[in-house]
XYZ file of C-alpha atoms in Angstrom:
249
model
C 0.000 0.000 0.000
C 1.047 3.636 -0.582
C 0.943 4.339 3.169
C 3.374 1.534 4.063
C 6.501 2.681 5.887
C 9.701 2.344 3.790
C 11.443 0.070 6.305
C 8.394 -2.211 6.441
C 8.234 -2.329 2.639
C 11.927 -3.244 2.435
C 11.471 -6.052 4.955
C 8.441 -7.457 3.141
C 10.274 -7.229 -0.164
C 13.203 -9.194 1.281
C 11.123 -11.833 3.075
C 8.040 -12.121 0.879
C 7.534 -14.608 -1.924
C 7.455 -13.462 -5.552
C 5.220 -14.635 -8.375
C 6.853 -13.845 -11.711
C 4.464 -13.894 -14.661
C 6.082 -13.757 -18.081
C 4.488 -12.694 -21.376
C 1.004 -12.051 -20.011
C -0.966 -9.964 -22.540
C -1.928 -6.394 -21.719
C -5.481 -6.130 -20.409
C -5.663 -9.644 -18.972
C -7.918 -9.927 -15.926
C -5.471 -11.105 -13.237
C -5.851 -11.543 -9.503
C -4.538 -13.076 -6.315
C -6.711 -13.886 -3.296
C -9.215 -11.032 -2.730
C -7.782 -8.642 -5.326
C -7.808 -8.476 -9.122
C -6.642 -6.024 -11.764
C -6.248 -5.526 -15.516
C -2.605 -6.011 -16.453
C -0.653 -3.098 -17.900
C 2.126 -2.836 -20.480
C 4.926 -3.825 -18.124
C 3.190 -6.254 -15.779
C 5.648 -8.866 -14.541
C 4.000 -10.418 -11.496
C 3.419 -9.826 -7.794
C 5.975 -9.186 -5.033
C 5.927 -9.152 -1.216
C 3.526 -12.102 -1.056
C 3.233 -13.405 2.529
C 4.021 -17.073 3.099
C 1.020 -19.387 3.081
C -1.823 -20.464 0.826
C -2.827 -18.226 -2.083
C -5.188 -18.431 -5.028
C -4.057 -16.993 -8.356
C -6.596 -16.512 -11.132
C -6.826 -14.950 -14.583
C -9.070 -14.511 -17.616
C -7.955 -13.849 -21.172
C -9.549 -10.783 -22.784
C -9.905 -10.494 -26.564
C -9.611 -7.319 -28.650
C -13.353 -6.715 -28.291
C -13.198 -6.820 -24.510
C -14.840 -10.235 -24.194
C -13.583 -12.063 -21.110
C -12.900 -15.817 -21.198
C -13.954 -18.094 -18.305
C -11.765 -17.541 -15.267
C -9.037 -20.090 -14.546
C -7.005 -20.320 -11.364
C -4.775 -22.410 -9.153
C -3.821 -22.664 -5.494
C -0.209 -22.415 -4.355
C 1.450 -22.761 -0.964
C 4.325 -20.302 -0.903
C 7.271 -20.127 1.464
C 9.281 -17.097 2.539
C 11.491 -15.730 -0.267
C 10.183 -18.337 -2.689
C 10.171 -17.426 -6.369
C 7.389 -18.994 -8.440
C 7.607 -18.487 -12.198
C 4.743 -18.805 -14.675
C 4.721 -18.079 -18.408
C 1.693 -17.177 -20.529
C 0.923 -19.628 -23.330
C -0.918 -17.757 -26.072
C -2.059 -20.981 -27.703
C -3.891 -22.313 -24.646
C -4.471 -18.907 -23.021
C -3.183 -20.341 -19.774
C -0.126 -20.097 -17.534
C 2.564 -22.740 -17.933
C 4.865 -23.769 -15.105
C 8.485 -22.647 -15.498
C 10.756 -24.991 -13.576
C 13.855 -23.327 -12.135
C 16.714 -24.906 -10.175
C 18.543 -23.382 -7.210
C 21.067 -21.625 -9.434
C 18.346 -20.040 -11.567
C 16.381 -19.126 -8.451
C 19.370 -17.296 -7.016
C 20.002 -15.537 -10.334
C 16.420 -14.341 -10.469
C 16.518 -13.254 -6.832
C 19.536 -11.066 -7.528
C 17.662 -9.502 -10.423
C 14.486 -8.708 -8.468
C 15.510 -5.092 -7.888
C 15.727 -4.561 -11.633
C 12.305 -6.202 -12.047
C 10.814 -4.355 -9.076
C 9.027 -1.662 -11.091
C 7.185 -4.360 -13.061
C 5.951 -6.179 -9.965
C 2.745 -5.213 -8.196
C 2.817 -5.212 -4.388
C 0.608 -7.736 -2.629
C -2.385 -5.862 -1.089
C -1.880 -6.328 2.650
C -5.130 -4.501 3.422
C -7.075 -7.698 2.689
C -4.566 -10.192 4.119
C -6.333 -10.616 7.471
C -9.596 -11.586 5.764
C -7.785 -14.023 3.455
C -5.908 -15.709 6.312
C -9.148 -16.033 8.253
C -10.675 -17.813 5.282
C -7.796 -20.191 4.516
C -5.805 -20.727 7.725
C -6.986 -24.332 8.164
C -6.175 -25.454 4.605
C -2.934 -27.408 4.899
C -0.824 -28.962 2.159
C -2.509 -32.315 2.816
C -5.997 -30.822 2.567
C -5.096 -28.924 -0.607
C -3.657 -31.995 -2.348
C -6.746 -33.955 -1.412
C -9.290 -31.427 -2.690
C -7.746 -29.694 -5.703
C -8.378 -31.097 -9.214
C -5.934 -33.579 -10.698
C -5.109 -30.972 -13.346
C -4.276 -28.397 -10.611
C -6.507 -25.941 -12.484
C -9.887 -24.612 -11.346
C -12.166 -23.145 -14.005
C -15.220 -20.962 -13.427
C -17.089 -23.014 -16.051
C -17.422 -26.771 -15.655
C -15.666 -28.709 -18.371
C -17.840 -31.128 -20.339
C -17.302 -34.241 -22.396
C -18.638 -34.445 -25.959
C -19.306 -37.960 -27.148
C -17.533 -38.612 -30.480
C -20.526 -40.615 -31.714
C -22.732 -37.539 -31.348
C -20.409 -35.244 -33.260
C -21.315 -34.359 -36.834
C -20.331 -31.628 -39.230
C -23.371 -29.689 -38.044
C -21.939 -29.690 -34.526
C -19.703 -26.770 -35.421
C -22.728 -24.568 -34.779
C -24.938 -26.711 -32.550
C -24.911 -29.782 -30.361
C -26.732 -33.051 -30.946
C -29.828 -31.802 -29.116
C -29.923 -28.540 -31.027
C -28.460 -26.344 -28.307
C -25.351 -24.224 -28.647
C -22.015 -25.786 -27.684
C -21.063 -25.165 -24.080
C -18.858 -22.164 -23.387
C -16.942 -24.503 -21.110
C -15.067 -25.714 -24.167
C -13.244 -22.392 -24.072
C -11.731 -23.345 -20.767
C -8.587 -25.429 -20.895
C -8.304 -27.883 -18.039
C -4.542 -27.477 -17.981
C -1.661 -26.182 -20.028
C 1.072 -28.303 -18.548
C 1.939 -31.949 -18.134
C -0.355 -32.031 -15.104
C -3.171 -32.991 -17.456
C -2.831 -35.112 -20.571
C -4.760 -34.193 -23.747
C -7.284 -36.956 -23.065
C -7.989 -35.860 -19.485
C -11.441 -36.730 -18.256
C -13.940 -34.322 -16.794
C -12.963 -35.541 -13.329
C -9.439 -34.204 -13.846
C -10.736 -30.620 -13.699
C -13.216 -31.013 -10.840
C -12.690 -30.229 -7.166
C -12.515 -33.489 -5.239
C -14.910 -32.529 -2.474
C -16.048 -34.976 0.199
C -19.293 -36.776 -0.580
C -22.236 -36.134 1.739
C -24.100 -39.374 2.601
C -27.508 -39.721 0.939
C -29.076 -41.209 4.063
C -29.274 -38.689 6.885
C -30.180 -41.151 9.628
C -29.138 -44.654 10.783
C -30.745 -47.792 9.406
C -33.876 -48.894 11.259
C -34.412 -45.445 12.781
C -37.784 -44.750 14.342
C -39.913 -41.892 12.933
C -38.887 -39.804 15.929
C -35.183 -40.479 15.227
C -35.612 -39.666 11.536
C -37.104 -36.314 12.473
C -34.327 -35.593 14.949
C -31.540 -36.482 12.506
C -33.211 -34.428 9.786
C -32.947 -31.382 12.029
C -29.575 -32.160 13.605
C -26.992 -33.400 11.080
C -24.463 -34.602 13.649
C -24.957 -38.172 12.395
C -24.013 -37.126 8.840
C -20.940 -35.286 10.117
C -19.891 -38.321 12.155
C -20.227 -40.585 9.110
C -18.166 -38.240 6.964
C -15.390 -37.972 9.528
C -15.379 -41.736 9.960
C -15.130 -42.312 6.218
C -12.491 -39.649 5.537
C -10.223 -40.137 8.551
C -9.107 -43.747 8.561
C -7.373 -43.558 11.933
C -10.688 -42.751 13.575
C -9.290 -40.031 15.817
C -11.215 -37.135 14.305
C -14.742 -38.476 14.686
C -14.122 -39.357 18.332
C -13.286 -35.760 19.220
């Protein structure tokens, strides 16, 4: 923020993580956590990012101002970590750029030269973001995020080859327009193969049991369990924590 004391800014710059974004087109809708912007001519990423879980998201914008479905990914950053992404104009997505320790150190030494192209992380909203995500650990994230590591604002769909005809360029088999979800790439990296299934781009959320009460419950018990879902919660904790410690608490 503009009101940040210089010594505080220097400390955050030295200790914070950095997300370097290469080749992102001007005018792209880009955001991290609670904040989003339209990228400018010299946008190169975000600096002073506090350690912890963050959500990065973006939407391609065409020359007419039409915005593509939003795509994003979670990342757990450490202090002074440098994460590099590169825009792929073919897929309109961010590719991972793998860097070794030597390259990381080289880039760290060049951060001062890149500083003017890096936007500062908005600390004004950090407290709200931490309050929302403080219980999401690496284990929880790996369990819930899609296989492709990408989350799209529009659900990806499968199109059966047998239903595809030359007329499908303008309409689907049932006469409706093709889903806009086809504009959303499930992934631009090796995290998802070209033949990825729909499941590869879906959040792997815990399933809620269909039956809300125990077998052979009396009418009175059915009513009680329909109002108080403690039984459902107990079943979910039993099924998702194999050691059994959580549902006993």
